[in-house]
Every structure is written in C-alpha cells, then in structure tokens.
Amino acid sequence: MTDFSHIRGKITMDRPLADLTWLRVGGPAEMFFQPADKDDLQSFLKALPLDTPVFAMGVGSNLIVRDGGLKGAVIRMGRGFNHIEVQGDTLRVGAAALDSHVARKAADAGLDLTFLRTIPGAIGGAVRMNAGCYGSYVADHFVEATAITRAGDEVLIGADELQFAYRQSTLPEGYVLTEVVLRAASADPETLHEQMEQQLRKRDETQPTKERTAGSTFRNPAGFSSTGQVDDTHDLKAWKVIDAAGMRGATLGGAQMSTKHPNFLINAGGATAADLEGLGELVRKKVFQTQSIELHWEVLRIGEPVPQK
C-alpha cells in the first residue's frame, strides 16, 4: 500500500474529468492529484509506484479525454504553479500560468509575447505542443524549463532536449513541467496591448469562441501556423482542406465541425468523447479520399474508450 500521508496536496480517486475540459467530455481519472507546490509534487512522484502512468493536465483546453477515463495518476497544476516574474528581457513563468495572462504581463513590461494572447491553455501545454500563431512559436522564445521526472527528481531542460517542431516537442515520458523561462523583444506597452486587442477581435470574428471547443482540431498540412499577414496563403490550411472535403458543419451524435471555422470541433450538446473523436476521424478520412492529404490531430486524445458490451 502506497503511503501518501505526507502529501499536502489533494488526492481524489475516480475523479470525473469532463468538467475540467473545454469540450466537457470524458471519463474519470483513476487518481487525481493537485499538488500544493513543487516540493509536494516531488514527494508525490517519489511515493507513486514507478509503473503507475502519469499525465500532467493543464486547463483542459486542447484535450479530449475518452469516455472510459484515464488509468494512473492525473496531475493538475494550480495556484502553486501560476507565477509570472519579469526579469529583464525574460519571464520566469509557472507551468499553470495561462497563456493570455503571460502575454498581458509581458506587454505591461514592454516585452512582446503577443502571439500567446489568443492561444487557449497554460504555458506547460504551450511548451509541450510548441504552440504558436501569427508566425511565432514558443520555440522562438524558449530559454529553458524546469521539470520533475517520473522518479521525483528536479531537472533543467534545454531546447535541444525538447527538439521543437511544428506543434510538437519531445518532452520525456513522465516529466512534469513546473516552470518555463521565455525571452522576448522589447516594444512599446501601449502598442502591444492594442495589437492584442486587434487579435482578439479578429479571433472572435472568425472562430466559434462562444462554443464548447478545444481550439484548432488538426495541424495545418502546410506545416506552419497562420502568419496573420495580408499575403498569408491558405492553400494548405487545415480549415481549407476540410471545407474542400465538404465537412464544414458535419455532425456525428452531439459533435459538429463548426460552420464558422471548419477546423474547430464543437460539442453541440450531449456529445461523447467517442462522438468527437469519431467525427474527427471521419474528417481525416474524407480529406484523404478527396485530396490525398493526411491531417494530423492537434487536439490531444488520451484515456480509454468505453469497453464494448
């Protein structure tokens, strides 16, 4: 029997996860842990049997948890990991700090991380998936990160180890990011805030921001984010090839591809994780059949399906 009596954070068994994801779907976590701080996280991982899988969860913005739930331990970072400290031209940021908060705090200090303003989620997830938009990526600003290994040891990670690529990195299995250092160029604070306001207005005009979504569903086949520039090409954008395949507005159960932006999966009401993932797979199949283009998921899908009776 594992002894967690020294743990200060909260451990919950069979904790439902649907209410913690933006899509509001998914089964329970076998074990759900909210660490009090970094030392508490280390103590927990050291006590947890090494053969127990670990998944670090942010705010659930880019996530489909399957209906059968998640085996092992889900770790959700909270207030002990959301600090944002400006240090010259860098920011030292807790993994749970929201991308939008980091962008605003940076702008207040005259540092340009405006690309983060419209990206849903927290910095830990942004590093893991090398989040980006308007032609900028986390990799462009990344200095280093601190993580706790599966064995409970604290390590420093450089960009070389993460091997950043479009919408991905190679964070070692079982590592839990706790802090990230980002570097940014200087700019006028007022200009930066106005730029972010323009980005928000454009996002609200073109994306279903009032719906239950998980952000962009698939990576752009072109292999890069939108630049936001007038001459930006849309030929190999995910939304464009989905639209061309006739899948704008397509439905499966309670899931729908947005009519406003066809690269957004929506829980239109009562959707299961199986509905959402199934519709995504139908979209991938139709795009390949019609255009010989293979779409790759950007939304992370984890957990177990409900066993068939």
XYZ file of C-alpha atoms in Angstrom:
309
model
C 0.000 0.000 0.000
C 1.471 3.358 -1.051
C 1.861 5.842 1.791
C 0.681 9.346 0.859
C 0.237 10.549 4.452
C 2.994 13.157 3.998
C 1.401 14.690 0.907
C -0.042 18.174 1.456
C -1.955 18.436 -1.812
C -5.327 16.888 -2.559
C -5.695 13.319 -3.857
C -9.067 12.233 -5.235
C -9.843 8.737 -6.520
C -12.037 8.185 -9.596
C -12.381 11.913 -10.149
C -14.578 12.763 -13.215
C -12.636 14.868 -15.735
C -15.396 16.075 -18.064
C -15.987 19.282 -16.082
C -12.276 20.126 -16.334
C -12.077 20.030 -20.142
C -13.321 22.707 -22.503
C -15.241 20.097 -24.505
C -16.945 18.819 -21.331
C -16.477 15.132 -22.144
C -14.528 12.201 -20.738
C -14.454 9.580 -18.019
C -12.763 9.672 -14.602
C -9.120 9.730 -13.599
C -8.169 6.677 -11.555
C -6.200 9.029 -9.285
C -6.337 12.829 -9.425
C -3.661 14.886 -7.654
C -3.469 18.627 -7.075
C -0.005 19.386 -5.640
C 0.411 22.202 -3.127
C 3.764 23.231 -4.615
C 6.871 21.856 -6.317
C 8.170 20.057 -3.211
C 4.794 18.389 -2.750
C 4.819 17.262 -6.398
C 8.264 15.742 -5.952
C 7.173 13.906 -2.811
C 4.113 12.524 -4.577
C 6.042 11.247 -7.597
C 8.693 9.659 -5.397
C 5.986 7.821 -3.441
C 3.991 6.776 -6.508
C 4.946 3.315 -7.839
C 7.118 3.706 -10.944
C 4.815 1.547 -13.038
C 1.890 3.955 -12.488
C 1.319 6.148 -15.585
C 1.327 9.909 -15.028
C -0.409 12.600 -17.069
C 0.065 16.307 -16.344
C -3.120 18.223 -17.085
C -3.457 21.940 -17.592
C -6.789 23.701 -18.053
C -8.116 21.061 -20.463
C -8.290 23.408 -23.447
C -6.622 21.191 -26.052
C -7.829 17.830 -24.821
C -10.263 15.014 -25.465
C -10.468 12.602 -22.533
C -12.011 9.372 -23.796
C -15.220 8.130 -22.199
C -13.576 5.221 -20.343
C -11.384 7.607 -18.373
C -7.688 7.579 -17.585
C -5.657 4.948 -15.761
C -2.878 6.014 -13.413
C -2.433 9.474 -11.925
C -3.587 12.758 -13.424
C -1.696 15.737 -12.014
C -3.357 19.117 -12.285
C -1.206 22.110 -11.515
C -2.816 25.014 -9.690
C -2.016 28.163 -7.750
C 1.393 26.948 -6.637
C 2.486 26.940 -10.275
C 0.988 30.073 -11.860
C 3.585 32.741 -11.012
C 4.798 35.205 -13.681
C 8.025 37.075 -12.910
C 9.643 39.592 -15.269
C 13.457 39.524 -15.175
C 14.965 41.944 -17.693
C 14.091 40.650 -21.156
C 12.888 37.296 -19.823
C 9.865 35.977 -17.959
C 10.009 33.148 -15.435
C 6.606 31.519 -15.638
C 4.886 28.735 -13.699
C 3.588 25.905 -15.857
C -0.011 26.606 -14.814
C 0.082 30.293 -15.792
C -2.443 30.988 -18.554
C -1.005 31.921 -21.942
C -3.215 35.014 -22.076
C -2.023 36.184 -18.648
C 1.617 35.751 -19.672
C 1.042 37.800 -22.827
C -0.575 40.631 -20.870
C 2.034 40.647 -18.097
C 4.786 40.703 -20.723
C 3.126 43.591 -22.555
C 2.865 45.565 -19.310
C 6.645 45.222 -19.048
C 7.206 46.187 -22.694
C 8.003 42.646 -23.846
C 6.433 41.141 -26.949
C 4.769 37.782 -26.374
C 1.548 38.935 -28.028
C 1.196 35.697 -30.011
C 0.243 33.938 -26.760
C -2.782 36.179 -26.150
C -5.255 34.213 -28.265
C -3.883 30.728 -27.550
C -6.113 28.855 -25.081
C -4.443 26.981 -22.252
C -1.473 27.234 -19.905
C 2.250 27.609 -20.541
C 3.097 23.995 -19.689
C 0.888 22.777 -22.507
C 2.116 25.533 -24.817
C 5.682 24.280 -24.397
C 4.691 20.659 -24.844
C 2.963 21.365 -28.169
C 5.167 24.301 -29.257
C 2.076 26.458 -29.515
C 2.092 29.294 -31.982
C 0.160 31.681 -34.186
C 0.814 34.738 -36.329
C 4.089 33.123 -37.394
C 5.535 32.971 -33.853
C 6.084 29.885 -31.704
C 7.080 29.068 -28.137
C 10.336 27.670 -29.547
C 11.272 31.174 -30.772
C 11.244 32.463 -27.186
C 12.146 29.394 -25.139
C 15.234 29.653 -22.898
C 14.854 26.696 -20.528
C 12.337 24.781 -18.443
C 12.307 23.051 -15.073
C 10.620 19.677 -14.721
C 10.124 16.905 -12.210
C 10.957 13.459 -13.556
C 8.805 10.402 -13.044
C 11.191 9.396 -10.236
C 10.694 12.745 -8.482
C 13.986 14.417 -9.389
C 14.180 18.058 -10.478
C 15.895 18.647 -13.828
C 16.644 21.578 -16.123
C 15.660 21.126 -19.770
C 17.103 22.988 -22.744
C 15.665 23.496 -26.216
C 17.929 20.796 -27.676
C 16.356 18.151 -25.463
C 12.823 19.194 -26.411
C 13.550 19.102 -30.176
C 10.807 21.597 -31.021
C 8.943 21.096 -34.289
C 5.619 22.315 -35.679
C 3.019 21.682 -32.955
C 5.191 19.234 -31.048
C 8.151 18.651 -28.751
C 9.804 15.579 -27.259
C 9.246 16.079 -23.535
C 10.492 12.836 -21.939
C 7.830 10.376 -20.775
C 6.574 11.061 -17.259
C 8.197 14.504 -16.947
C 6.027 17.202 -15.360
C 6.911 20.779 -16.294
C 6.875 23.181 -13.359
C 8.455 26.377 -14.706
C 9.484 27.917 -18.031
C 11.785 30.819 -18.907
C 10.887 32.786 -22.061
C 12.790 35.625 -23.734
C 11.059 38.422 -25.640
C 11.940 41.524 -27.632
C 11.198 44.978 -26.253
C 8.351 47.069 -27.600
C 6.011 49.867 -26.561
C 3.485 48.534 -23.985
C 0.563 50.523 -25.391
C 1.279 49.255 -28.906
C 1.482 45.667 -27.679
C -1.860 45.903 -25.853
C -3.546 47.417 -28.901
C -2.113 44.664 -31.075
C -3.573 42.039 -28.754
C -6.975 43.738 -28.822
C -6.929 43.565 -32.621
C -6.013 39.879 -32.468
C -8.903 39.177 -30.093
C -11.369 40.979 -32.339
C -10.186 39.024 -35.371
C -10.372 35.743 -33.449
C -13.943 36.424 -32.324
C -14.933 37.289 -35.902
C -13.510 34.092 -37.410
C -13.656 31.413 -34.677
C -16.512 29.880 -32.615
C -15.271 31.353 -29.344
C -18.691 31.090 -27.677
C -18.954 27.321 -28.311
C -17.516 24.316 -26.459
C -14.375 23.648 -28.472
C -10.756 22.620 -27.924
C -9.204 25.133 -30.291
C -7.848 24.040 -33.661
C -8.534 20.335 -34.182
C -5.878 19.488 -36.776
C -2.426 20.790 -37.637
C -2.068 22.731 -40.848
C -0.796 20.385 -43.610
C 1.498 23.208 -44.730
C 3.485 22.670 -41.534
C 3.258 26.183 -40.116
C 0.829 28.487 -38.349
C -1.053 31.352 -39.883
C 1.087 34.461 -40.098
C -1.771 36.933 -39.932
C -0.237 38.866 -42.807
C -2.206 40.043 -45.832
C -0.225 37.753 -48.155
C -0.726 34.671 -45.927
C -1.615 31.668 -48.098
C -4.496 29.394 -47.102
C -3.998 26.666 -49.720
C -2.809 24.079 -47.208
C -4.503 25.292 -44.061
C -6.495 22.632 -42.225
C -9.745 24.612 -42.407
C -9.364 24.996 -46.166
C -8.918 21.288 -46.945
C -11.745 20.353 -44.525
C -14.003 22.849 -46.280
C -12.991 21.481 -49.682
C -13.880 17.973 -48.492
C -17.425 19.155 -47.741
C -17.069 18.637 -43.987
C -17.909 22.140 -42.761
C -20.838 21.672 -40.395
C -20.606 17.853 -40.458
C -22.105 16.104 -37.428
C -21.862 12.836 -35.526
C -24.054 12.412 -32.453
C -23.608 15.585 -30.439
C -20.369 16.560 -32.204
C -20.099 19.066 -35.036
C -17.435 20.648 -37.206
C -18.044 24.378 -36.816
C -19.864 26.145 -39.635
C -17.951 29.306 -38.721
C -14.480 27.704 -38.785
C -14.419 24.072 -40.009
C -11.184 23.201 -38.156
C -12.999 23.531 -34.817
C -14.739 20.505 -33.285
C -17.756 21.532 -31.219
C -19.711 19.796 -28.508
C -23.040 20.997 -29.854
C -24.886 19.380 -26.944
C -24.669 15.978 -25.335
C -21.622 14.839 -27.280
C -19.491 11.985 -26.007
C -15.738 11.785 -26.464
C -16.432 8.973 -28.930
C -18.659 11.322 -30.972
C -15.953 13.977 -31.108
C -13.073 11.669 -31.910
C -15.204 9.699 -34.358
C -16.190 12.838 -36.252
C -12.553 13.911 -36.356
C -11.603 10.567 -37.875
C -14.393 10.900 -40.460
C -12.977 14.309 -41.412
C -9.474 12.856 -41.756
C -10.817 10.048 -43.956
C -12.811 12.399 -46.207
C -9.893 14.817 -46.642
C -7.595 11.945 -47.611
C -10.155 10.485 -50.019
C -10.787 13.799 -51.767
C -7.332 15.417 -51.687
C -4.789 12.717 -50.728
C -3.819 14.867 -47.709
C -3.362 13.259 -44.311
C -4.480 15.506 -41.474
C -2.782 15.095 -38.095
C -4.568 15.753 -34.815
C -3.571 18.870 -32.897
C -6.019 18.144 -30.076
C -4.535 15.638 -27.640
C -6.643 12.487 -27.150
C -5.975 10.426 -24.025
C -7.561 7.669 -21.986
C -9.575 4.552 -22.642
C -12.718 4.093 -24.723
C -15.778 2.624 -23.067
C -15.492 -1.186 -23.402
C -17.873 -2.687 -25.943
C -20.527 -4.939 -24.411
